[in-house]
CSV table of C-alpha atoms in Angstrom, one decimal:
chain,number,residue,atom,x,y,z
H,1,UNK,CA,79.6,-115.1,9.2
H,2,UNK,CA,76.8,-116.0,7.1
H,3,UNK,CA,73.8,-113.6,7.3
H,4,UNK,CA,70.8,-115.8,5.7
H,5,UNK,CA,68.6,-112.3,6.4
H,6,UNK,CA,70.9,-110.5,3.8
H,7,UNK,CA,71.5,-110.4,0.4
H,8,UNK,CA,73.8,-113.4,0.9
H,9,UNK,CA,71.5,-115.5,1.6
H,10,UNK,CA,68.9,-114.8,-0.8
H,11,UNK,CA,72.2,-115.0,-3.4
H,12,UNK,CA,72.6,-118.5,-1.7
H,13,UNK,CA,69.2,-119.8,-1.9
H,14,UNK,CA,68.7,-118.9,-5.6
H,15,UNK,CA,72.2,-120.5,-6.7
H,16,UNK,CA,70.9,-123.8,-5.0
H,17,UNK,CA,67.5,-123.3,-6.7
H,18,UNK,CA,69.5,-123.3,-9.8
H,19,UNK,CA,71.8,-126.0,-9.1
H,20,UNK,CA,68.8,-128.2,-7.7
H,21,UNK,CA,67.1,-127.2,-11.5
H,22,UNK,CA,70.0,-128.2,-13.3
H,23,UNK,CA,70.5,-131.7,-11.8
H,24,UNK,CA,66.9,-132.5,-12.8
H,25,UNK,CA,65.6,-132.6,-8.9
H,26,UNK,CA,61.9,-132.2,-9.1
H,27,UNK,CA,59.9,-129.9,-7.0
H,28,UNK,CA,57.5,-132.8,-5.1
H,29,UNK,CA,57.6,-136.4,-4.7
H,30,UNK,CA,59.7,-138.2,-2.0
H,31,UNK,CA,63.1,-136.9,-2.5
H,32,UNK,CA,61.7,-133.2,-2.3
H,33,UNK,CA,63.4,-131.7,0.8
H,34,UNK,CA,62.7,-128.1,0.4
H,35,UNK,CA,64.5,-124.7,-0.6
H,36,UNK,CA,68.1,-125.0,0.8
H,37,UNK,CA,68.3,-121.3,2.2
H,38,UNK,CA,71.8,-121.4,4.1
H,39,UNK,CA,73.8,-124.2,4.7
H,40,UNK,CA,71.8,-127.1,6.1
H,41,UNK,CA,68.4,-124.7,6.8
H,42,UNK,CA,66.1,-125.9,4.4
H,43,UNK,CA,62.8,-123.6,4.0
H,44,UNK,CA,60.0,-126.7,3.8
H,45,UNK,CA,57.6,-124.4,1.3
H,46,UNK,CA,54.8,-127.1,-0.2
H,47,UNK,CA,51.7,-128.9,2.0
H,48,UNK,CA,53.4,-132.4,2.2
H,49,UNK,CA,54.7,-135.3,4.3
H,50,UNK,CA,59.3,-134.7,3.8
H,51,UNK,CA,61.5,-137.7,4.1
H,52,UNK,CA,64.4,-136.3,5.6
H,53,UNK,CA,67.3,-136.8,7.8
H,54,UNK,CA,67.9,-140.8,7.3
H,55,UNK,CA,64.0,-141.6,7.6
H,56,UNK,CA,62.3,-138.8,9.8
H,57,UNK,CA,59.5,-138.1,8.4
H,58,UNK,CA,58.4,-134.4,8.8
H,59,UNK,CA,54.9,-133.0,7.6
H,60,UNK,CA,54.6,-129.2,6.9
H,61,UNK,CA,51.5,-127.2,5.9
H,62,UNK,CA,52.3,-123.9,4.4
H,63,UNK,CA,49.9,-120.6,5.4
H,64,UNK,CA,48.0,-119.2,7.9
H,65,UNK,CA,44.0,-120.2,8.3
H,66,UNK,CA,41.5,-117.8,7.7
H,67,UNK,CA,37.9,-119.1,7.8
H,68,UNK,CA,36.7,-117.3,4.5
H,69,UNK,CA,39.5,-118.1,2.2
H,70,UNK,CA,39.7,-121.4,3.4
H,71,UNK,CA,35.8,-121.7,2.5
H,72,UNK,CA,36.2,-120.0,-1.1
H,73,UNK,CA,36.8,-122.8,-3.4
H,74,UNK,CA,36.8,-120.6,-6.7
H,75,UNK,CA,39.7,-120.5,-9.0
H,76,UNK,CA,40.3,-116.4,-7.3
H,77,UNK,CA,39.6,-117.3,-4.1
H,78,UNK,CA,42.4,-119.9,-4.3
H,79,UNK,CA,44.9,-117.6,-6.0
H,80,UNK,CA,43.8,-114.5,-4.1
H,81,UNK,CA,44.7,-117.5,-0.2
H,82,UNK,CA,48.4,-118.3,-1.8
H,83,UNK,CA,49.2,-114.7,-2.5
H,84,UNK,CA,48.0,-113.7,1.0
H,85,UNK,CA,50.1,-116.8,2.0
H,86,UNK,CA,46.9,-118.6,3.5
H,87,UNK,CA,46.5,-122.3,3.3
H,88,UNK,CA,43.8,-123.9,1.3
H,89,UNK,CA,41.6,-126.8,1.0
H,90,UNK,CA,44.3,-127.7,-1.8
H,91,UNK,CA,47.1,-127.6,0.9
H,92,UNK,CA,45.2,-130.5,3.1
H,93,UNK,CA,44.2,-132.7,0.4
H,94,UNK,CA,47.5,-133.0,-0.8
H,95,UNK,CA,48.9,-133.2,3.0
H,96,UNK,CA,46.4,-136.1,3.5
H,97,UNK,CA,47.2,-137.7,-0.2
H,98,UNK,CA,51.2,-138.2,0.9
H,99,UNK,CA,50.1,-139.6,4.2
H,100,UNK,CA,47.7,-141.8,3.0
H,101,UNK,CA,50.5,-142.4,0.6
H,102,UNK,CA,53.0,-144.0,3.5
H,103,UNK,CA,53.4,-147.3,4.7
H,104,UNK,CA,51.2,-148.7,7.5
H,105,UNK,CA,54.4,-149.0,9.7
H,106,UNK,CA,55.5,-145.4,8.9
H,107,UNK,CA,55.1,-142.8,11.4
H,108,UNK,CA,55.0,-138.8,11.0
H,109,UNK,CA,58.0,-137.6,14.0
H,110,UNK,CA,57.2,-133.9,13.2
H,111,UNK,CA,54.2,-131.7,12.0
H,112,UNK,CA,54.7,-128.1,11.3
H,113,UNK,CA,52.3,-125.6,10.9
H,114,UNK,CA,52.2,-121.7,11.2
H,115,UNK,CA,48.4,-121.9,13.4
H,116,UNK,CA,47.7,-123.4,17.0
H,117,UNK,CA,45.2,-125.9,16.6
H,118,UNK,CA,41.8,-124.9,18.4
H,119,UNK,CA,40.9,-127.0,21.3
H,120,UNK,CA,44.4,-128.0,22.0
H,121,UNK,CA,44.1,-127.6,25.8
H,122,UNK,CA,40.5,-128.6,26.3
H,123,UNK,CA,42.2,-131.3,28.4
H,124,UNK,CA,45.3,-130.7,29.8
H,125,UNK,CA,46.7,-131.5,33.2
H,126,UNK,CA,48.6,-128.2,34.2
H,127,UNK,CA,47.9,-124.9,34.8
H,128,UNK,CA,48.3,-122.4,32.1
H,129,UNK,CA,47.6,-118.8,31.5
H,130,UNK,CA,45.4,-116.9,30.0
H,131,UNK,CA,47.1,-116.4,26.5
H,132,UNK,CA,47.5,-120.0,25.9
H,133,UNK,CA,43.9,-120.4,26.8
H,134,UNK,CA,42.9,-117.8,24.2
H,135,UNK,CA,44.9,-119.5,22.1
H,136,UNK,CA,43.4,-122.5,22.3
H,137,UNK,CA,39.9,-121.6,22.2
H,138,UNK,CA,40.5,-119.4,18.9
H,139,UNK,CA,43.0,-121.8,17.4
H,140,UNK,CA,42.4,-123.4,14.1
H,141,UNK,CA,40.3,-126.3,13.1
H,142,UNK,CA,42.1,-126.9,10.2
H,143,UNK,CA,45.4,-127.7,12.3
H,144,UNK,CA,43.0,-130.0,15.2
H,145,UNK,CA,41.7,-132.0,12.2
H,146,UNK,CA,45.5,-132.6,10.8
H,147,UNK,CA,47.1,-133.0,13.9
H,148,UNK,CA,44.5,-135.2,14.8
H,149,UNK,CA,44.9,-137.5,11.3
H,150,UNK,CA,48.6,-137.4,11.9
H,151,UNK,CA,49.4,-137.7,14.7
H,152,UNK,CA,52.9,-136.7,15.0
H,153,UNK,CA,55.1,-137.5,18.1
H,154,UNK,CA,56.1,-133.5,18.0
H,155,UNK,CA,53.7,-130.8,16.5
H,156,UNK,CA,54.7,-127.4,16.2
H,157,UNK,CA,53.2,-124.1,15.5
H,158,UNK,CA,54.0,-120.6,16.0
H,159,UNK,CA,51.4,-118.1,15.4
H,160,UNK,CA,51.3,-116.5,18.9
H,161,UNK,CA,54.9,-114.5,20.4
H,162,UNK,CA,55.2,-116.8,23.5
H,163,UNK,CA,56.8,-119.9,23.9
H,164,UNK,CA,54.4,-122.8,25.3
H,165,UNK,CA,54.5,-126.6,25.6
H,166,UNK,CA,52.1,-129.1,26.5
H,167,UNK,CA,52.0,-132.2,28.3
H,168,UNK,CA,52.0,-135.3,26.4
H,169,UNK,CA,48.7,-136.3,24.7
H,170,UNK,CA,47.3,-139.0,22.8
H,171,UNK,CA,45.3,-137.5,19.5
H,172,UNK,CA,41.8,-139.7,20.2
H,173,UNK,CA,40.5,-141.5,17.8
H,174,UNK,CA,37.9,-144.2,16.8
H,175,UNK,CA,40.3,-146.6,16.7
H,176,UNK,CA,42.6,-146.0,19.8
H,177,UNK,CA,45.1,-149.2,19.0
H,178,UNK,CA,45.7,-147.4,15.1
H,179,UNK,CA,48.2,-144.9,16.6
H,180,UNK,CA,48.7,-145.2,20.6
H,181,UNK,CA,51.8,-143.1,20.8
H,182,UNK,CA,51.9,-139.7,22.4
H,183,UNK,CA,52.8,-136.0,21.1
H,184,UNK,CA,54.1,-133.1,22.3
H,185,UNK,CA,52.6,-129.6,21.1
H,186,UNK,CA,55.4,-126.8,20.9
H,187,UNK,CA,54.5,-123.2,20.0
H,188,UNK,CA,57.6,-121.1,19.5
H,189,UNK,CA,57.6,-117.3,19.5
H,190,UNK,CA,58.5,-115.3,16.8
H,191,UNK,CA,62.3,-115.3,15.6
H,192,UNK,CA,64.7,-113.2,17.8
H,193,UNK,CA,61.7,-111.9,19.6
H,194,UNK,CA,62.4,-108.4,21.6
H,195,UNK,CA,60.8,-110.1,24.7
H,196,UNK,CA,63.0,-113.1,24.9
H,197,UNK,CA,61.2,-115.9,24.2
H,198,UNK,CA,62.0,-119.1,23.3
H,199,UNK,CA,62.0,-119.3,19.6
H,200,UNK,CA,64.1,-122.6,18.8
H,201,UNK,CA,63.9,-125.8,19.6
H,202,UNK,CA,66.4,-129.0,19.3
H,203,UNK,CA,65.3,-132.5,18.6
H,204,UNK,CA,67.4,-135.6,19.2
H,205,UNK,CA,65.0,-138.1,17.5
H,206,UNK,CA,65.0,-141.5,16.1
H,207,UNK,CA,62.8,-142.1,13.0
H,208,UNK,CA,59.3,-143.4,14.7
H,209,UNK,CA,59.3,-146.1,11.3
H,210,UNK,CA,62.5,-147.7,12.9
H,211,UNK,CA,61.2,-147.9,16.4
H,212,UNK,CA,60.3,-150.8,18.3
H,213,UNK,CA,56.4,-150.4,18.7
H,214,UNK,CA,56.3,-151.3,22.5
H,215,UNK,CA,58.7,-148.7,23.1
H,216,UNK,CA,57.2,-146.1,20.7
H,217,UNK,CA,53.8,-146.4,22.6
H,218,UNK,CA,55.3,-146.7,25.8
H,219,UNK,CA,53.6,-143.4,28.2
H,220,UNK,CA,56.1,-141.1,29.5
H,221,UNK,CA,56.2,-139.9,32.8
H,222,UNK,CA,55.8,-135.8,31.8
């Protein structure tokens, strides 16, 4: 058995560091796909937009928000946000420069972030409780404002221990024909979380680049 928590698996991820290193692979660009920490789990550690499995494109913005660092646009401010593993107005600008980077056809399939995006369920057609409502309504801007440039066809986050999913949405914008598809917002709970929650999640997905765009858009009944 392979325990990715131990010893082993820190052994493993710093032998493929090294191997990574030696063939020359660099740390950004395109063909960056992250720090292989077991056998096909790959830790996606920089703010960018990954090409990965055979064209689905997956954007990941590392750290939590906190409204002070996030505002602190000094040299220490910005070192003092990476050590306390916070994400940065450096994080988004080079989040937004990869996707402004992608062809007009290209389509993110999956955001990740750590933070629920505030005002994710100021419209939403179900009734939820009270955490996901606190949730939303304390959720971080910084997450609306990418989700709502990106919009992915799945966006997850998992800041809060409960598993919640919303009902298909359309991320508005001023220019409603630019990216008519829907997405799904997943918050997972916390890894092997004492109370049972659902903390994983499997995808059987197409790249959205590759996808007819009548289907793509097409509205789904839930």
């Amino acid at each position: 058995d392979f325990d990715a928590d131990g010893a082993e698996g820190l052994e493993y991820a710093h032998s493929r560091s090294a191997a990574m290193a030696q063939r020359g692979d660099g740390s950004s660009g395109s063909s960056y796909t992250g720090i292989e920490i077991a056998p096909n789990v790959f830790m996606l550690d920089k703010s960018m937009v990954y090409d990965l499995f055979g064209g689905v494109k997956v954007a990941a913005v590392a750290g939590r928000y906190d409204a002070l660092s996030y505002e602190d646009a000094s040299a220490l401010g910005k070192s003092c946000a990476k050590t306390n593993g916070e994400v940065t107005e450096d994080d988004v600008r080079e989040m937004k420069d990869c996707f402004d980077e992608m062809k007009k056809r290209d389509v993110i399939d999956i955001f990740l972030c750590r933070d629920w995006p505030a005002g994710t369920l100021e419209v939403h057609g179900r009734e939820i409780g009270r955490e996901a409502k606190s949730a939303s309504s304390t959720g971080s801007p910084v997450a609306r404002a990418l989700a709502l440039a990106l919009s992915p066809r799945y966006h997850f986050a998992g800041s809060h221990p409960f598993f919640f999913e919303r009902e298909p949405y359309i991320n508005a914008k001023s220019d409603p024909s630019s990216s008519p598809w829907v997405t799904r917002f997943i918050n997972l709970a916390g890894c092997a979380n004492e109370d049972s929650e659902k903390w994983m999640h499997a995808l059987k997905i197409e790249p959205g680049s590759t996808i007819d765009r009548a289907l793509l858009c097409k509205i789904p009944p839930d």
